[in-house]
Structures are given as C-alpha cells and as structure tokens.
PDB file of C-alpha atoms in Angstrom:
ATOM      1  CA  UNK H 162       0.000   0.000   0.000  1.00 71.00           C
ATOM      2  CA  UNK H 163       2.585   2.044   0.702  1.00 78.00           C
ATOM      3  CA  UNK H 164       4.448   1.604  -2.348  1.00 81.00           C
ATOM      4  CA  UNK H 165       1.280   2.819  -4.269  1.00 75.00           C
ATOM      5  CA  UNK H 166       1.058   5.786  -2.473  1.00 78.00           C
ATOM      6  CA  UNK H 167       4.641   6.557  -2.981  1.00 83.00           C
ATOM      7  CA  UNK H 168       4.446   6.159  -6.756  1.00 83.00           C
ATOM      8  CA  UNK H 169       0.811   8.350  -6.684  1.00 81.00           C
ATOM      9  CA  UNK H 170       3.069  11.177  -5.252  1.00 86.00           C
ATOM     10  CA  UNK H 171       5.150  11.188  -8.031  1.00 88.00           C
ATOM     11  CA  UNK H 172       3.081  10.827 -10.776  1.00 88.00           C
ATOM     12  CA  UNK H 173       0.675  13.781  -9.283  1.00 88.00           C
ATOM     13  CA  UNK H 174       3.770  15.738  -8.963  1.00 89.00           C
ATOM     14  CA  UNK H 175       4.473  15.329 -12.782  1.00 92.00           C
ATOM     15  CA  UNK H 176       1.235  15.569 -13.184  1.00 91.00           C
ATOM     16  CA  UNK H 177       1.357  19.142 -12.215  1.00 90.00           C
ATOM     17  CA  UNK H 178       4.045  19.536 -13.888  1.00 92.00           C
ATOM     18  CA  UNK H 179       2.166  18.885 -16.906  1.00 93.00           C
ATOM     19  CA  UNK H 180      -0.352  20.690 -16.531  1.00 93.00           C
ATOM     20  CA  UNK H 181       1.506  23.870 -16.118  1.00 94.00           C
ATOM     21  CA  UNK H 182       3.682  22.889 -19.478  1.00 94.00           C
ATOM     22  CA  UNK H 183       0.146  22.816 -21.376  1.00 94.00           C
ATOM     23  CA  UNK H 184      -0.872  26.151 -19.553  1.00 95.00           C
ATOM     24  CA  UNK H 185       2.183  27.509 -21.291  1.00 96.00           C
ATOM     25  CA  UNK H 186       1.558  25.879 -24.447  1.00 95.00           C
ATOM     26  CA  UNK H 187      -1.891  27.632 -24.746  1.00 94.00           C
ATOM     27  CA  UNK H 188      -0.120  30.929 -24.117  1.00 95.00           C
ATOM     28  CA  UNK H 189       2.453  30.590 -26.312  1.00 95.00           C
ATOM     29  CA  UNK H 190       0.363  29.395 -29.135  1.00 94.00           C
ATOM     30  CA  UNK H 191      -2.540  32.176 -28.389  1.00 93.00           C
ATOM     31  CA  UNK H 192       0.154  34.520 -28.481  1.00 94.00           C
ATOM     32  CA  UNK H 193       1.415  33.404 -31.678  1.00 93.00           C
ATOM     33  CA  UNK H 194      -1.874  33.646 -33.244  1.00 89.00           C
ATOM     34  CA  UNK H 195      -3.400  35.370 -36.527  1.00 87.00           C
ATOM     35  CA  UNK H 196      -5.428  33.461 -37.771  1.00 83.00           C
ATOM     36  CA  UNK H 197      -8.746  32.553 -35.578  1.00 83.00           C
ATOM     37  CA  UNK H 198      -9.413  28.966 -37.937  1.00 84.00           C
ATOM     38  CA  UNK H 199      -5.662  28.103 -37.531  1.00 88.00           C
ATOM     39  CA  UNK H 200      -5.619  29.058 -33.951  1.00 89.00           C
ATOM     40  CA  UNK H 201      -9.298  26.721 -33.092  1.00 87.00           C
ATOM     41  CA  UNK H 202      -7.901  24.037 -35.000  1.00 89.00           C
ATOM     42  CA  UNK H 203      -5.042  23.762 -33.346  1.00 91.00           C
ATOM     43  CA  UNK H 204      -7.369  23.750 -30.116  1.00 91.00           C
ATOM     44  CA  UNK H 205      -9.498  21.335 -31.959  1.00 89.00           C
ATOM     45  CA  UNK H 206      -6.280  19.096 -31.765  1.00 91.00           C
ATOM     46  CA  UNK H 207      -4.991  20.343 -28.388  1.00 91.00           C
ATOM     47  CA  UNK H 208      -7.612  20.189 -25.840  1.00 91.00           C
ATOM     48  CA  UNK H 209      -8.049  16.951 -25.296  1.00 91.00           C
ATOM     49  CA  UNK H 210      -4.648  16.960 -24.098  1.00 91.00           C
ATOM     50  CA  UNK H 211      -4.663  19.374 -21.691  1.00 89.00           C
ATOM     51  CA  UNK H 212      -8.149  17.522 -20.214  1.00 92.00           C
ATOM     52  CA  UNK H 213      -6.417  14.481 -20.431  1.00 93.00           C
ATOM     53  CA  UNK H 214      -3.781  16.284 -18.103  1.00 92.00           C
ATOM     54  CA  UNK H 215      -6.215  17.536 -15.844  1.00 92.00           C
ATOM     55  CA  UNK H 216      -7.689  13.849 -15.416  1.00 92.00           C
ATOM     56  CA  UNK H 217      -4.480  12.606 -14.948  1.00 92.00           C
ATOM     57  CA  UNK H 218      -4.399  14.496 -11.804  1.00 91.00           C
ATOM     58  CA  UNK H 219      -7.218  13.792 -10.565  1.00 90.00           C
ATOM     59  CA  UNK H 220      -7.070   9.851 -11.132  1.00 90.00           C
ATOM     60  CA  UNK H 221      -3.675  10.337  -8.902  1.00 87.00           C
ATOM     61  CA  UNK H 222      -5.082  12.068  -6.350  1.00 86.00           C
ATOM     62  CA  UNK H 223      -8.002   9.675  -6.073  1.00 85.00           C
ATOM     63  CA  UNK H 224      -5.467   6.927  -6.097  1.00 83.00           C
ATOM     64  CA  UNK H 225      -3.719   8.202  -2.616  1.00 82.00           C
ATOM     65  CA  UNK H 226      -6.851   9.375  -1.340  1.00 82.00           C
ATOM     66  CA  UNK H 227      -7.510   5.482  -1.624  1.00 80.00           C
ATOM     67  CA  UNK H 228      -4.087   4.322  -0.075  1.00 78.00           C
ATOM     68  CA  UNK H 229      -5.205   6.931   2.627  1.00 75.00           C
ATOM     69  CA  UNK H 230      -8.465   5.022   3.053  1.00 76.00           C
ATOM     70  CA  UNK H 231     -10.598   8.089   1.709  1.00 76.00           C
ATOM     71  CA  UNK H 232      -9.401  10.650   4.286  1.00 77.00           C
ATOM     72  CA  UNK H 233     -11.296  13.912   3.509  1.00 80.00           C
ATOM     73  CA  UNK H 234      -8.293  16.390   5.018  1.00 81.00           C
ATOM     74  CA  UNK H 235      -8.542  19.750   4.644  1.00 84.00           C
ATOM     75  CA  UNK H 236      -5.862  19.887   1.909  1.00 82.00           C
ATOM     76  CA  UNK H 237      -7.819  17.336  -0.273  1.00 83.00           C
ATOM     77  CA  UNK H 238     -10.988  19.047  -0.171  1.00 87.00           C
ATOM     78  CA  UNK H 239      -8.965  22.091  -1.569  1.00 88.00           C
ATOM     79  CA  UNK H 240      -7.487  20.104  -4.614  1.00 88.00           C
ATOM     80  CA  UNK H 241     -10.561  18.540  -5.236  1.00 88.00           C
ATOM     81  CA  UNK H 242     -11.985  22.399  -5.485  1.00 92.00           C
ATOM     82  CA  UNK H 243      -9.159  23.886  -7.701  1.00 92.00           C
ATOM     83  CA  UNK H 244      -9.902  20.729  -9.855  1.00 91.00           C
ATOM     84  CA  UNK H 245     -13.478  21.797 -10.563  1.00 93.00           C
ATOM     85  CA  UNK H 246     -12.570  25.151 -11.101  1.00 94.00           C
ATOM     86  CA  UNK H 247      -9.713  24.247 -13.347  1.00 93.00           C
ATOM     87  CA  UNK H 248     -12.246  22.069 -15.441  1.00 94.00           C
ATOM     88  CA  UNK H 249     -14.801  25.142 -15.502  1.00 95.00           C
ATOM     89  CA  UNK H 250     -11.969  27.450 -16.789  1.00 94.00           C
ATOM     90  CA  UNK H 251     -11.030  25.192 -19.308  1.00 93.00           C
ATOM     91  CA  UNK H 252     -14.624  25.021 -20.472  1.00 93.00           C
ATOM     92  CA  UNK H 253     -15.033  28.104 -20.393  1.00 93.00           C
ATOM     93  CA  UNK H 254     -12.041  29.274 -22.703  1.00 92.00           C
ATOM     94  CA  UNK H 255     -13.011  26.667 -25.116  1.00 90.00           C
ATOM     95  CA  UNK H 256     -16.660  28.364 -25.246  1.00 90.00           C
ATOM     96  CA  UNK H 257     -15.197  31.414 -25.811  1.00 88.00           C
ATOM     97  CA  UNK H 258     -13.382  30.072 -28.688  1.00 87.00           C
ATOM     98  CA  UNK H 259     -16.655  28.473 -30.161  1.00 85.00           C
ATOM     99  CA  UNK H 260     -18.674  32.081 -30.257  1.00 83.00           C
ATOM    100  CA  UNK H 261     -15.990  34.156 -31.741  1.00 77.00           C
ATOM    101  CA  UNK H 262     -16.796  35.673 -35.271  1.00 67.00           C
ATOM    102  CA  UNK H 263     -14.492  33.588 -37.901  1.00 61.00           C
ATOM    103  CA  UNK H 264     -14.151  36.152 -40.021  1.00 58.00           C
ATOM    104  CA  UNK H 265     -13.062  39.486 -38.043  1.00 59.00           C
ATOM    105  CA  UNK H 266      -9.757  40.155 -36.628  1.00 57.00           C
ATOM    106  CA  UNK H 267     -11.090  42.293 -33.475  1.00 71.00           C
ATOM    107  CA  UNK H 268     -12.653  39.584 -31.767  1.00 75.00           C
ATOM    108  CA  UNK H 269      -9.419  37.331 -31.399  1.00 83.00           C
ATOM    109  CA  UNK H 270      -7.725  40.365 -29.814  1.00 84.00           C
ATOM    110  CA  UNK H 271     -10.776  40.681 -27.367  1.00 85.00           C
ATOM    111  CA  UNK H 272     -10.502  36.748 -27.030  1.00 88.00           C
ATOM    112  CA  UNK H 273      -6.976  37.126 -26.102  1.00 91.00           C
ATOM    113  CA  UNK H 274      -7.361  39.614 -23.530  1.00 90.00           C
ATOM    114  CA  UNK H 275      -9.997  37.668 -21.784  1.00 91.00           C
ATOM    115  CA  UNK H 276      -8.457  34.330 -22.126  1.00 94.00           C
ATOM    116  CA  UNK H 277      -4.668  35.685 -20.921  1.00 95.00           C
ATOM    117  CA  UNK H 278      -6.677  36.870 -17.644  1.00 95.00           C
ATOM    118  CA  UNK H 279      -8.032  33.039 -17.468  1.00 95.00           C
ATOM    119  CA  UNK H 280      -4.734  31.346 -18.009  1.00 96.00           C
ATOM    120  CA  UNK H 281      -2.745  33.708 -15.417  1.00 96.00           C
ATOM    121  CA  UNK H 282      -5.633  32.510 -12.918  1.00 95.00           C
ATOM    122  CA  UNK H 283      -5.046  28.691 -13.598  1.00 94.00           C
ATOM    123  CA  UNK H 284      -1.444  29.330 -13.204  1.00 95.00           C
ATOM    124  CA  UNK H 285      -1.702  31.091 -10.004  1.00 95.00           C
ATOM    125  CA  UNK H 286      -4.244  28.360  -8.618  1.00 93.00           C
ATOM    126  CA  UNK H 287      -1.719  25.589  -9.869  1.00 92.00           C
ATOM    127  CA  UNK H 288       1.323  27.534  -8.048  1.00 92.00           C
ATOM    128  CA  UNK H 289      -0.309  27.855  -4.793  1.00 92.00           C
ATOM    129  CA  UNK H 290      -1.523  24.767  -4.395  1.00 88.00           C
ATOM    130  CA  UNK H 291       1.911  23.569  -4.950  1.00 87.00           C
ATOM    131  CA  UNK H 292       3.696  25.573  -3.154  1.00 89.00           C
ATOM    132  CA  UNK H 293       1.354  24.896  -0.300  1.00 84.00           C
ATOM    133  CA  UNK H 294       1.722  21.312  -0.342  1.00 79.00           C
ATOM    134  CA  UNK H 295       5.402  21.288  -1.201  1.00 78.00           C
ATOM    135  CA  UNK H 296       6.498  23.092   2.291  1.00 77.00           C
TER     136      UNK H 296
END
C-alpha cells in the first residue's frame, strides 16, 4: 500500500508539472496567433490533451486518497476544489473560442485579452496549491 502511495506522489507531482507545461503551451500558441481557424484548430487538436492532463491528476489524487483510506483532510478538499474550477476554466475558454466571429480580426484580440486573464488565474491556482503542499 505504501508503495502505491509513494508512486501516486510522483506521478501527481508530474502531473502538475504537466499541466503547467500545457498552460504555457496555450499561451504561447494564443500569443502566436493570426489566424482565428488556424488558432481553433489547433485547439481542436490540443484540448483533449490538456483535459487528459487535468484527469491525470485527478485519477492520482483519487489513487492516494484510496491508499489513505478516503481521508477527507482539509488539503484534499482544496485540490478537489481547484480541480473543478480548473475544469470550468477550461470550459469556459473553449466556449469562448466556439462564439468568436471567424471572419473578423477584433474579436481574437478581445478573445486574447480575456483568455490571458483566465490562463494567469489557472497558473496562479496551480502555483499555490503547490507551493502549499510542497512546504
């Protein structure tokens, strides 16, 4: 049991990890783009991946919440929180993406503005929750 526990630690941790690397993937790319049918094709393509991150996490955390025989601490209840949230930001920025106008290049700047403000809050919420559980 122990054992299982031990290698749930680690893969949450890279876990994390990962899903700060796709955070910064989505900037980058959003950054880069011009082009708004480029730009939600490559998030056609994309997303998945970054969900698939976000399950990974929670799959591991579920897995030591198990070796700890379901203990509902205080720190737990938080991650299981950020989680949600994280999956509602996501959601949202990929609605976001699905109403803008194809054709006009104002909207993608307004997209950007509003989505840069979403990815600096997943970043922050990813952060402290780290940093809270790493000291």
């Amino acid at each position: 049991m122990n054992e299982m526990y031990n290698m749930s630690i680690v893969a949450h941790n890279y876990s994390v990890i990962g899903i700060l690397g796709t955070i910064f993937i989505n900037i980058m790319m959003l950054f880069r783009a011009r082009d708004i049918k480029k730009y939600s094709r490559f998030m056609t393509i994309f997303m998945p991946i970054g969900m698939t991150v976000i399950g990974t996490i929670i799959f591991t955390g579920v897995v030591m919440m198990a070796a700890k025989h379901l203990e509902f601490s205080e720190e737990n209840i938080l991650m299981i929180i950020f989680a949600i949230v994280l999956i509602i930001l996501e959601n949202t920025r990929s609605k976001k993406l699905q109403c803008l106008g194809k054709e006009e290049d104002e909207p993608l700047s307004l997209y950007k503005k509003q989505v840069y403000k979403i990815f600096m809050i997943e970043i922050i919420m990813v952060l402290s929750i780290s940093i809270w559980m790493w000291l």
